[in-house]
mmCIF file of C-alpha atoms (C1' of nucleotides) in Angstrom:
data_model
loop_
_atom_site.group_PDB
_atom_site.id
_atom_site.type_symbol
_atom_site.label_atom_id
_atom_site.label_comp_id
_atom_site.label_asym_id
_atom_site.label_seq_id
_atom_site.Cartn_x
_atom_site.Cartn_y
_atom_site.Cartn_z
ATOM 1 C CA MET D 1 113.915 98.480 113.888
ATOM 2 C CA SER D 2 111.027 100.744 112.957
ATOM 3 C CA ALA D 3 107.426 99.735 112.551
ATOM 4 C CA THR D 4 106.299 99.293 108.938
ATOM 5 C CA PRO D 5 102.832 98.986 107.358
ATOM 6 C CA TRP D 6 101.977 95.436 106.289
ATOM 7 C CA VAL D 7 99.161 93.670 104.517
ATOM 8 C CA LEU D 8 98.152 90.341 106.024
ATOM 9 C CA HIS D 9 95.794 87.951 104.282
ATOM 10 C CA VAL D 10 93.985 85.545 106.580
ATOM 11 C CA ASP D 11 92.405 82.428 105.091
ATOM 12 C CA LEU D 12 90.577 79.785 107.115
ATOM 13 C CA ASP D 13 91.707 76.244 106.340
ATOM 14 C CA GLN D 14 88.981 74.068 104.802
ATOM 15 C CA PHE D 15 86.376 76.443 106.180
ATOM 16 C CA ILE D 16 83.100 74.733 105.285
ATOM 17 C CA ALA D 17 84.317 71.234 106.025
ATOM 18 C CA ALA D 18 85.886 72.436 109.269
ATOM 19 C CA VAL D 19 82.620 74.012 110.409
ATOM 20 C CA GLU D 20 80.753 70.801 109.677
ATOM 21 C CA VAL D 21 83.277 68.743 111.626
ATOM 22 C CA LEU D 22 82.904 71.122 114.576
ATOM 23 C CA ARG D 23 79.167 70.437 114.566
ATOM 24 C CA HIS D 24 79.587 66.724 113.919
ATOM 25 C CA PRO D 25 82.782 65.649 115.691
ATOM 26 C CA GLU D 26 82.201 62.054 114.660
ATOM 27 C CA LEU D 27 82.985 63.104 111.075
ATOM 28 C CA ALA D 28 86.594 63.970 111.878
ATOM 29 C CA GLY D 29 88.902 61.999 109.623
ATOM 30 C CA LYS D 30 86.073 60.799 107.376
ATOM 31 C CA GLN D 31 85.194 61.446 103.749
ATOM 32 C CA VAL D 32 82.900 64.472 103.895
ATOM 33 C CA ILE D 33 81.320 66.208 100.903
ATOM 34 C CA VAL D 34 79.221 69.368 101.255
ATOM 35 C CA GLY D 35 77.041 70.419 98.341
ATOM 36 C CA GLY D 36 73.536 71.340 97.234
ATOM 37 C CA ARG D 37 70.853 69.876 99.432
ATOM 38 C CA GLY D 38 73.018 66.909 100.256
ATOM 39 C CA ASP D 39 71.212 64.690 97.770
ATOM 40 C CA PRO D 40 73.567 63.236 95.153
ATOM 41 C CA THR D 41 70.681 62.398 92.819
ATOM 42 C CA GLU D 42 69.952 66.115 92.357
ATOM 43 C CA ARG D 43 71.534 68.631 89.998
ATOM 44 C CA ALA D 44 74.080 70.296 92.255
ATOM 45 C CA VAL D 45 77.829 70.637 92.688
ATOM 46 C CA VAL D 46 80.356 70.083 95.447
ATOM 47 C CA SER D 47 81.073 73.139 97.593
ATOM 48 C CA THR D 48 83.791 71.527 99.676
ATOM 49 C CA ALA D 49 85.289 68.083 100.114
ATOM 50 C CA SER D 50 87.392 66.962 103.075
ATOM 51 C CA TYR D 51 90.972 65.864 102.436
ATOM 52 C CA GLU D 52 89.877 62.240 102.769
ATOM 53 C CA ALA D 53 87.339 62.683 99.957
ATOM 54 C CA ARG D 54 89.817 64.659 97.844
ATOM 55 C CA GLU D 55 92.109 61.681 97.845
ATOM 56 C CA LEU D 56 89.456 59.877 95.809
ATOM 57 C CA GLY D 57 89.397 62.658 93.234
ATOM 58 C CA VAL D 58 86.484 64.668 94.577
ATOM 59 C CA GLY D 59 86.892 68.411 94.202
ATOM 60 C CA SER D 60 84.823 71.563 94.502
ATOM 61 C CA GLY D 61 82.762 72.427 91.452
ATOM 62 C CA MET D 62 82.289 68.790 90.533
ATOM 63 C CA PRO D 63 78.728 67.582 89.938
ATOM 64 C CA LEU D 64 77.489 65.969 93.132
ATOM 65 C CA ARG D 65 76.387 62.784 91.417
ATOM 66 C CA ILE D 66 79.848 62.250 89.978
ATOM 67 C CA ALA D 67 81.394 62.946 93.370
ATOM 68 C CA ALA D 68 79.113 60.361 94.930
ATOM 69 C CA ARG D 69 80.229 57.821 92.346
ATOM 70 C CA LYS D 70 83.899 58.484 93.081
ATOM 71 C CA ALA D 71 83.390 58.372 96.840
ATOM 72 C CA PRO D 72 80.462 55.996 97.439
ATOM 73 C CA ASP D 73 81.105 55.825 101.178
ATOM 74 C CA ALA D 74 81.340 59.566 101.742
ATOM 75 C CA VAL D 75 79.011 61.460 104.052
ATOM 76 C CA ILE D 76 77.206 64.049 101.924
ATOM 77 C CA LEU D 77 75.884 67.103 103.727
ATOM 78 C CA PRO D 78 73.711 70.003 102.541
ATOM 79 C CA VAL D 79 75.106 73.520 102.307
ATOM 80 C CA ASP D 80 74.075 75.463 105.424
ATOM 81 C CA ARG D 81 74.723 79.120 104.664
ATOM 82 C CA GLU D 82 73.421 80.419 107.958
ATOM 83 C CA ALA D 83 75.817 78.259 109.920
ATOM 84 C CA TYR D 84 78.785 79.486 107.863
ATOM 85 C CA ASP D 85 77.578 83.094 108.143
ATOM 86 C CA ALA D 86 77.499 82.821 111.920
ATOM 87 C CA VAL D 87 80.956 81.306 112.252
ATOM 88 C CA SER D 88 82.342 83.768 109.731
ATOM 89 C CA ALA D 89 81.014 86.684 111.781
ATOM 90 C CA GLU D 90 82.859 85.331 114.828
ATOM 91 C CA VAL D 91 86.090 85.087 112.867
ATOM 92 C CA MET D 92 85.789 88.616 111.494
ATOM 93 C CA ALA D 93 84.949 90.008 114.934
ATOM 94 C CA GLU D 94 88.081 88.398 116.337
ATOM 95 C CA LEU D 95 90.199 89.898 113.550
ATOM 96 C CA ARG D 96 88.741 93.350 114.225
ATOM 97 C CA ALA D 97 89.606 92.917 117.896
ATOM 98 C CA GLN D 98 93.323 92.610 117.103
ATOM 99 C CA PRO D 99 95.356 95.667 118.136
ATOM 100 C CA GLY D 100 95.678 98.223 115.346
ATOM 101 C CA ALA D 101 93.960 95.991 112.779
ATOM 102 C CA VAL D 102 92.136 97.379 109.720
ATOM 103 C CA VAL D 103 89.977 94.537 108.429
ATOM 104 C CA GLN D 104 88.489 93.999 104.971
ATOM 105 C CA ALA D 105 86.478 90.792 104.633
ATOM 106 C CA LEU D 106 86.572 89.064 101.251
ATOM 107 C CA GLY D 107 84.000 86.391 101.850
ATOM 108 C CA TRP D 108 83.092 83.836 104.480
ATOM 109 C CA ASP D 109 86.590 82.644 105.129
ATOM 110 C CA GLU D 110 89.029 85.337 104.024
ATOM 111 C CA ALA D 111 90.081 88.815 105.016
ATOM 112 C CA PHE D 112 92.834 91.330 104.522
ATOM 113 C CA VAL D 113 94.244 92.808 107.709
ATOM 114 C CA GLY D 114 96.261 96.009 107.551
ATOM 115 C CA VAL D 115 98.616 96.655 110.445
ATOM 116 C CA THR D 116 101.753 98.596 111.250
ATOM 117 C CA THR D 117 104.276 96.469 113.091
ATOM 118 C CA ASP D 118 107.929 95.531 113.114
ATOM 119 C CA ASP D 119 107.096 91.858 113.587
ATOM 120 C CA PRO D 120 104.443 90.780 111.033
ATOM 121 C CA GLU D 121 105.163 87.077 111.602
ATOM 122 C CA GLY D 122 104.574 87.483 115.319
ATOM 123 C CA TYR D 123 101.376 89.410 114.636
ATOM 124 C CA ALA D 124 100.232 86.679 112.236
ATOM 125 C CA ARG D 125 100.852 83.987 114.836
ATOM 126 C CA GLY D 126 98.837 86.054 117.282
ATOM 127 C CA ILE D 127 95.929 86.120 114.827
ATOM 128 C CA GLN D 128 96.109 82.372 114.377
ATOM 129 C CA SER D 129 95.963 81.635 118.092
ATOM 130 C CA ALA D 130 93.223 84.202 118.716
ATOM 131 C CA VAL D 131 91.015 82.770 115.954
ATOM 132 C CA LEU D 132 91.695 79.248 117.166
ATOM 133 C CA ALA D 133 90.828 80.157 120.749
ATOM 134 C CA ARG D 134 87.568 81.820 119.757
ATOM 135 C CA THR D 135 86.292 79.486 117.038
ATOM 136 C CA ALA D 136 88.399 76.310 117.202
ATOM 137 C CA LEU D 137 89.295 76.888 113.550
ATOM 138 C CA HIS D 138 92.753 77.000 112.015
ATOM 139 C CA CYS D 139 93.875 79.562 109.485
ATOM 140 C CA SER D 140 96.826 80.413 107.290
ATOM 141 C CA VAL D 141 98.271 83.898 106.964
ATOM 142 C CA GLY D 142 100.053 85.545 104.057
ATOM 143 C CA ILE D 143 102.201 88.610 104.679
ATOM 144 C CA GLY D 144 102.904 91.092 101.915
ATOM 145 C CA ASP D 145 103.811 94.626 100.978
ATOM 146 C CA THR D 146 100.844 94.717 98.567
ATOM 147 C CA LEU D 147 97.395 93.134 98.601
ATOM 148 C CA VAL D 148 98.331 90.842 95.719
ATOM 149 C CA ARG D 149 101.520 89.596 97.357
ATOM 150 C CA ALA D 150 99.783 88.959 100.677
ATOM 151 C CA LYS D 151 96.981 87.069 98.948
ATOM 152 C CA VAL D 152 99.349 84.901 96.938
ATOM 153 C CA ALA D 153 101.587 84.328 99.964
ATOM 154 C CA THR D 154 98.810 82.598 101.875
ATOM 155 C CA GLY D 155 98.914 79.649 99.493
ATOM 156 C CA PHE D 156 102.482 78.944 100.560
ATOM 157 C CA GLY D 157 101.511 79.026 104.213
ATOM 158 C CA LYS D 158 98.746 76.427 104.048
ATOM 159 C CA PRO D 159 97.839 74.704 106.193
ATOM 160 C CA ARG D 160 98.165 76.539 109.512
ATOM 161 C CA GLY D 161 101.268 78.406 108.422
ATOM 162 C CA VAL D 162 102.626 81.883 107.740
ATOM 163 C CA PHE D 163 104.494 83.020 104.630
ATOM 164 C CA ARG D 164 105.928 86.384 103.591
ATOM 165 C CA LEU D 165 106.054 87.631 99.999
ATOM 166 C CA THR D 166 107.460 91.068 99.173
ATOM 167 C CA ALA D 167 109.262 92.859 96.368
ATOM 168 C CA ALA D 168 112.427 91.202 97.697
ATOM 169 C CA ASN D 169 111.370 87.599 96.998
ATOM 170 C CA TRP D 170 108.404 87.876 94.618
ATOM 171 C CA LEU D 171 110.191 86.895 91.437
ATOM 172 C CA GLU D 172 112.345 84.322 93.164
ATOM 173 C CA VAL D 173 109.228 82.565 94.482
ATOM 174 C CA MET D 174 106.711 83.274 91.702
ATOM 175 C CA GLY D 175 108.752 84.124 88.603
ATOM 176 C CA HIS D 176 109.012 80.629 87.170
ATOM 177 C CA ARG D 177 105.396 79.695 87.855
ATOM 178 C CA PRO D 178 102.606 79.717 85.255
ATOM 179 C CA THR D 179 100.511 82.873 85.052
ATOM 180 C CA ILE D 180 97.363 81.008 86.079
ATOM 181 C CA GLU D 181 98.707 80.881 89.622
ATOM 182 C CA LEU D 182 98.158 84.627 89.905
ATOM 183 C CA TRP D 183 95.057 85.939 91.618
ATOM 184 C CA GLY D 184 92.910 87.300 88.809
ATOM 185 C CA VAL D 185 94.329 85.194 85.990
ATOM 186 C CA GLY D 186 92.136 82.233 85.130
ATOM 187 C CA SER D 187 92.203 79.600 82.440
ATOM 188 C CA LYS D 188 90.993 81.864 79.618
ATOM 189 C CA ILE D 189 93.405 84.704 80.275
ATOM 190 C CA SER D 190 96.365 82.387 80.835
ATOM 191 C CA LYS D 191 95.699 80.788 77.444
ATOM 192 C CA ARG D 192 95.451 84.145 75.709
ATOM 193 C CA LEU D 193 98.683 85.227 77.395
ATOM 194 C CA ALA D 194 100.320 82.050 76.100
ATOM 195 C CA THR D 195 99.423 83.038 72.527
ATOM 196 C CA LEU D 196 101.479 86.178 73.145
ATOM 197 C CA GLY D 197 104.388 83.993 74.269
ATOM 198 C CA ILE D 198 103.781 84.822 77.922
ATOM 199 C CA ARG D 199 103.658 81.707 80.050
ATOM 200 C CA THR D 200 105.364 82.519 83.337
ATOM 201 C CA VAL D 201 104.979 85.236 85.917
ATOM 202 C CA VAL D 202 108.400 86.692 85.125
ATOM 203 C CA GLU D 203 107.481 86.889 81.448
ATOM 204 C CA LEU D 204 104.272 88.707 82.344
ATOM 205 C CA ALA D 205 106.179 91.039 84.648
ATOM 206 C CA ALA D 206 108.425 92.047 81.748
ATOM 207 C CA ALA D 207 105.651 92.367 79.145
ATOM 208 C CA GLU D 208 104.976 95.721 77.549
ATOM 209 C CA ASP D 209 101.796 97.536 78.488
ATOM 210 C CA ALA D 210 101.096 98.336 74.839
ATOM 211 C CA VAL D 211 101.173 94.670 73.841
ATOM 212 C CA LEU D 212 98.870 93.667 76.667
ATOM 213 C CA ALA D 213 96.545 96.614 76.077
ATOM 214 C CA ALA D 214 96.166 95.616 72.435
ATOM 215 C CA GLU D 215 95.039 92.168 73.507
ATOM 216 C CA PHE D 216 93.045 92.883 76.666
ATOM 217 C CA GLY D 217 92.028 96.514 76.497
ATOM 218 C CA PRO D 218 93.380 99.702 78.029
ATOM 219 C CA ARG D 219 92.638 98.824 81.643
ATOM 220 C CA MET D 220 92.947 95.079 81.895
ATOM 221 C CA GLY D 221 96.153 94.909 79.841
ATOM 222 C CA PRO D 222 98.334 97.073 82.070
ATOM 223 C CA TRP D 223 96.668 95.568 85.114
ATOM 224 C CA TYR D 224 97.904 92.097 84.157
ATOM 225 C CA ALA D 225 101.465 93.379 83.865
ATOM 226 C CA GLN D 226 101.134 94.816 87.359
ATOM 227 C CA LEU D 227 99.895 91.473 88.619
ATOM 228 C CA GLY D 228 102.944 89.812 87.159
ATOM 229 C CA ARG D 229 105.130 92.093 89.238
ATOM 230 C CA GLY D 230 102.981 91.611 92.334
ATOM 231 C CA GLU D 231 102.426 95.346 92.427
ATOM 232 C CA GLY D 232 99.306 97.367 93.116
ATOM 233 C CA SER D 233 97.460 98.701 96.088
ATOM 234 C CA ALA D 234 98.723 98.113 99.607
ATOM 235 C CA GLU D 235 95.725 99.743 101.214
ATOM 236 C CA VAL D 236 93.291 97.641 103.192
ATOM 237 C CA ASP D 237 89.860 99.232 102.843
ATOM 238 C CA ASP D 238 87.549 98.773 105.801
ATOM 239 C CA THR D 239 84.743 101.017 104.573
ATOM 240 C CA PRO D 240 81.430 99.180 104.849
ATOM 241 C CA TYR D 241 80.516 97.021 101.895
ATOM 242 C CA VAL D 242 77.864 98.505 99.594
ATOM 243 C CA PRO D 243 76.412 95.860 97.281
ATOM 244 C CA ARG D 244 75.922 96.871 93.651
ATOM 245 C CA GLY D 245 73.014 94.528 93.239
ATOM 246 C CA HIS D 246 71.318 91.341 94.283
ATOM 247 C CA SER D 247 70.552 88.257 92.278
ATOM 248 C CA ARG D 248 68.994 84.854 92.621
ATOM 249 C CA GLU D 249 69.328 81.940 90.319
ATOM 250 C CA THR D 250 68.025 78.417 90.322
ATOM 251 C CA THR D 251 68.858 75.277 88.444
ATOM 252 C CA PHE D 252 65.641 73.350 88.033
ATOM 253 C CA GLN D 253 65.680 69.679 88.805
ATOM 254 C CA ARG D 254 63.381 69.210 85.825
ATOM 255 C CA ASP D 255 63.744 71.531 82.845
ATOM 256 C CA LEU D 256 60.889 74.021 82.510
ATOM 257 C CA GLU D 257 58.873 73.511 79.338
ATOM 258 C CA THR D 258 55.993 75.935 79.347
ATOM 259 C CA ARG D 259 55.616 79.681 79.341
ATOM 260 C CA ASP D 260 53.588 79.541 82.533
ATOM 261 C CA GLU D 261 56.212 77.578 84.392
ATOM 262 C CA ILE D 262 58.919 79.985 83.288
ATOM 263 C CA GLU D 263 56.937 83.073 84.215
ATOM 264 C CA ASP D 264 56.054 81.661 87.619
ATOM 265 C CA ALA D 265 59.688 80.831 88.288
ATOM 266 C CA ALA D 266 60.761 84.330 87.237
ATOM 267 C CA ARG D 267 58.204 85.941 89.539
ATOM 268 C CA THR D 268 59.387 83.808 92.444
ATOM 269 C CA LEU D 269 63.029 84.725 91.856
ATOM 270 C CA LEU D 270 62.211 88.403 91.454
ATOM 271 C CA ALA D 271 60.297 88.428 94.729
ATOM 272 C CA GLN D 272 63.347 86.999 96.501
ATOM 273 C CA VAL D 273 65.640 89.522 94.860
ATOM 274 C CA LEU D 274 63.367 92.423 95.789
ATOM 275 C CA ALA D 275 63.309 91.236 99.390
ATOM 276 C CA ASP D 276 67.105 91.520 99.435
ATOM 277 C CA VAL D 277 66.943 94.898 97.721
ATOM 278 C CA SER D 278 64.410 96.323 100.127
ATOM 279 C CA ALA D 279 66.564 95.194 103.030
ATOM 280 C CA ASP D 280 69.159 97.609 101.660
ATOM 281 C CA ALA D 281 66.509 100.324 101.277
ATOM 282 C CA ARG D 282 67.814 101.469 97.912
ATOM 283 C CA PRO D 283 66.030 101.953 94.576
ATOM 284 C CA VAL D 284 66.500 99.680 91.575
ATOM 285 C CA ILE D 285 68.085 101.098 88.432
ATOM 286 C CA GLY D 286 68.493 98.029 86.250
ATOM 287 C CA LEU D 287 67.482 94.427 85.749
ATOM 288 C CA GLY D 288 69.190 91.385 84.338
ATOM 289 C CA LEU D 289 67.984 87.977 83.323
ATOM 290 C CA LYS D 290 70.072 84.887 82.792
ATOM 291 C CA VAL D 291 68.642 81.822 81.131
ATOM 292 C CA ARG D 292 70.295 78.494 80.478
ATOM 293 C CA TYR D 293 68.645 76.376 77.873
ATOM 294 C CA ALA D 294 69.428 72.712 78.293
ATOM 295 C CA PRO D 295 72.184 71.841 78.327
ATOM 296 C CA PHE D 296 74.958 74.457 77.945
ATOM 297 C CA VAL D 297 73.698 77.537 76.192
ATOM 298 C CA THR D 298 73.461 80.524 78.509
ATOM 299 C CA LYS D 299 72.011 83.870 77.475
ATOM 300 C CA THR D 300 71.778 87.106 79.382
ATOM 301 C CA PHE D 301 69.524 90.088 78.889
ATOM 302 C CA THR D 302 69.770 93.377 80.683
ATOM 303 C CA ARG D 303 67.519 96.362 80.926
ATOM 304 C CA LYS D 304 68.152 99.797 82.326
ATOM 305 C CA ILE D 305 65.107 101.189 84.088
ATOM 306 C CA ALA D 306 64.112 104.481 85.591
ATOM 307 C CA GLU D 307 65.139 104.551 89.237
ATOM 308 C CA THR D 308 62.276 103.161 91.282
ATOM 309 C CA THR D 309 61.205 101.272 94.360
ATOM 310 C CA ASN D 310 57.791 100.480 92.914
ATOM 311 C CA VAL D 311 57.375 96.720 92.901
ATOM 312 C CA PRO D 312 54.667 96.415 90.218
ATOM 313 C CA ALA D 313 56.703 98.652 87.923
ATOM 314 C CA ILE D 314 59.793 96.495 88.462
ATOM 315 C CA MET D 315 57.712 93.382 87.850
ATOM 316 C CA THR D 316 56.511 94.782 84.518
ATOM 317 C CA GLU D 317 60.064 95.536 83.425
ATOM 318 C CA ALA D 318 61.218 92.092 84.478
ATOM 319 C CA MET D 319 58.485 90.432 82.469
ATOM 320 C CA ALA D 320 59.673 92.329 79.416
ATOM 321 C CA LEU D 321 62.967 90.485 79.832
ATOM 322 C CA VAL D 322 61.214 87.171 80.377
ATOM 323 C CA ALA D 323 59.461 87.735 77.051
ATOM 324 C CA LYS D 324 62.855 87.472 75.339
ATOM 325 C CA ILE D 325 63.250 83.853 76.410
ATOM 326 C CA GLU D 326 62.871 81.660 73.365
ATOM 327 C CA PRO D 327 59.633 79.712 73.355
ATOM 328 C CA ASP D 328 59.661 75.955 72.855
ATOM 329 C CA ARG D 329 63.094 75.615 74.359
ATOM 330 C CA PRO D 330 63.514 73.832 77.707
ATOM 331 C CA VAL D 331 64.907 76.083 80.436
ATOM 332 C CA ARG D 332 67.340 74.563 82.892
ATOM 333 C CA LEU D 333 68.403 77.641 84.829
ATOM 334 C CA LEU D 334 66.881 81.018 85.453
ATOM 335 C CA GLY D 335 68.515 83.958 87.189
ATOM 336 C CA ILE D 336 67.244 87.440 88.006
ATOM 337 C CA ARG D 337 69.442 90.322 89.038
ATOM 338 C CA ALA D 338 68.594 93.805 90.254
ATOM 339 C CA GLU D 339 71.108 96.633 90.061
ATOM 340 C CA MET D 340 70.769 99.238 92.749
ATOM 341 C CA ALA D 341 71.572 102.906 92.902
ATOM 342 C CA ILE D 342 74.936 103.503 94.535
ATOM 343 C CA PRO D 343 75.272 106.387 96.972
ATOM 344 C CA GLU D 344 77.618 109.011 95.584
ATOM 345 C CA ASP D 345 80.166 108.636 98.369
ATOM 346 C CA ALA D 346 80.328 104.850 98.004
ATOM 347 C CA ARG D 347 81.229 104.985 94.328
ATOM 348 C CA ASP D 348 84.801 103.889 93.931
ATOM 349 C CA ASP D 349 86.918 104.274 90.876
ATOM 350 C CA HIS D 350 89.140 101.923 88.977
ATOM 351 C CA THR D 351 91.575 99.242 89.940
ATOM 352 C CA PRO D 352 89.988 96.323 88.160
ATOM 353 C CA THR D 353 88.755 93.871 90.711
ATOM 354 C CA ARG D 354 87.837 90.287 90.539
ATOM 355 C CA GLY D 355 85.092 89.378 92.901
ATOM 356 C CA GLY D 356 85.888 90.978 96.120
ATOM 357 C CA TRP D 357 88.541 93.578 96.639
ATOM 358 C "C1'" DT S 1 72.633 61.255 84.806
ATOM 359 C "C1'" DC S 2 77.497 66.927 82.765
ATOM 360 C "C1'" DT S 3 77.960 72.147 85.371
ATOM 361 C "C1'" DG S 4 75.676 75.989 92.174
ATOM 362 C "C1'" DG S 5 74.827 80.490 93.520
ATOM 363 C "C1'" DG S 6 76.330 84.956 94.925
ATOM 364 C "C1'" DG S 7 79.072 88.622 93.540
ATOM 365 C "C1'" DT S 8 82.504 92.250 90.857
ATOM 366 C "C1'" DC S 9 84.263 94.812 86.840
ATOM 367 C "C1'" DC S 10 85.611 95.280 81.824
ATOM 368 C "C1'" DT S 11 84.908 95.406 76.714
ATOM 369 C "C1'" DA S 12 82.815 95.682 72.191
ATOM 370 C "C1'" DG S 13 79.525 97.362 69.324
ATOM 371 C "C1'" DG S 14 75.293 99.719 68.164
ATOM 372 C "C1'" DA S 15 72.228 103.709 68.800
ATOM 373 C "C1'" DC S 16 71.991 108.268 69.102
ATOM 374 C "C1'" DC S 17 73.375 113.153 69.411
ATOM 375 C "C1'" DC S 18 75.801 117.378 67.924
ATOM 376 C "C1'" DT A 1 76.975 112.584 45.495
ATOM 377 C "C1'" DC A 2 78.550 109.823 49.743
ATOM 378 C "C1'" DT A 3 79.368 109.279 54.386
ATOM 379 C "C1'" DG A 4 83.312 113.063 59.437
ATOM 380 C "C1'" DG A 5 84.437 112.794 64.099
ATOM 381 C "C1'" DG A 6 83.737 112.937 68.877
ATOM 382 C "C1'" DG A 7 81.127 111.821 72.641
ATOM 383 C "C1'" DT A 8 77.734 109.248 75.752
ATOM 384 C "C1'" DC A 9 74.567 105.673 76.867
ATOM 385 C "C1'" DC A 10 72.903 101.054 76.656
ATOM 386 C "C1'" DT A 11 73.028 96.056 75.927
ATOM 387 C "C1'" DA A 12 75.081 91.603 75.670
ATOM 388 C "C1'" DG A 13 78.578 88.940 76.920
ATOM 389 C "C1'" DG A 14 83.130 87.637 79.062
ATOM 390 C "C1'" DA A 15 86.143 86.726 82.830
ATOM 391 C "C1'" DC A 16 87.188 86.062 87.428
ATOM 392 C "C1'" DC A 17 86.576 85.359 92.536
ATOM 393 C "C1'" DC A 18 84.666 82.953 96.875
#
DNA sequence: TCTGGGGTCCTAGGACCC
DNA sequence: TCTGGGGTCCTAGGACCC
């Protein structure tokens, strides 16, 4: 038996809720909801609900006030990013300490691990016990011969399990399932695929590139066919993450009505964004503004600017975007984004990605 | 009492140039 | 008169992920 390269995908089980239970052991087994500032009368959504709360129909993304109505006895906690950051760093450090591991973090609670071994299941079990010993958290591990297969495999391992998905069993396991179960296919794309008569993974796998390209464009079309086959990159990339930009957005508890209020809010957001940008020590090359007028109309404006680190200059450009906001229309959400110059050697090419890899 | 906040990349269409 | 063809850049918006 010779050693083979494998992609492992490690996913912490119920990460946010699990961290909160570690800090508050008395919450174990109770209905726990984490979201916003922990105040169900505010405009906010659920980040995570414990299994006990999920049984009452509470799920992530749900408005907090509706969640509180469904689970009136639940403990509602505020989101504590710093706490999750700290635990996440411990998890990632433990993964990097595994023998031969190449680690690519995908967020707080997920990572790809590349490793060459003749026993990927044994290696995966080793990861699980090492993470548990260091952080008292459980995780599931997907094993694959591509990134996509490893990522999808994890779902079959949850909770606390290991599952292997390769070219040998991909269609057997995934072929009959709806396309929305693929990583990178959401509700909109799955519906558009259905109008082409493509409803299952095996149908997508057999679809012609030309048909998909006509519907989704020259890059996304063929990429979806690849997804259907579970194919694509098998390379775990551990080069340091270089952010393309920083943004801040806020939903106001009371809609903003006046020009002054809106401009003040924009200046505050921009100052926060520029603090993040300056921490990266890179110039700004573009700005974006997102505005949601009550209740559901969202507009975006973007503006390319001459590369600069000059704060007053950036402020002037940002205010030119703010001027596009329609007057006399209540503003419920405001977001500001700064695009940063990317170092030449950090510029990657192609492989459409969806938030992370 | 309707909808967080932080990201990534792709596409279409218009402006502009030769 | 009537309106080519190719290319790049920019903006607005869409879709998805954690």
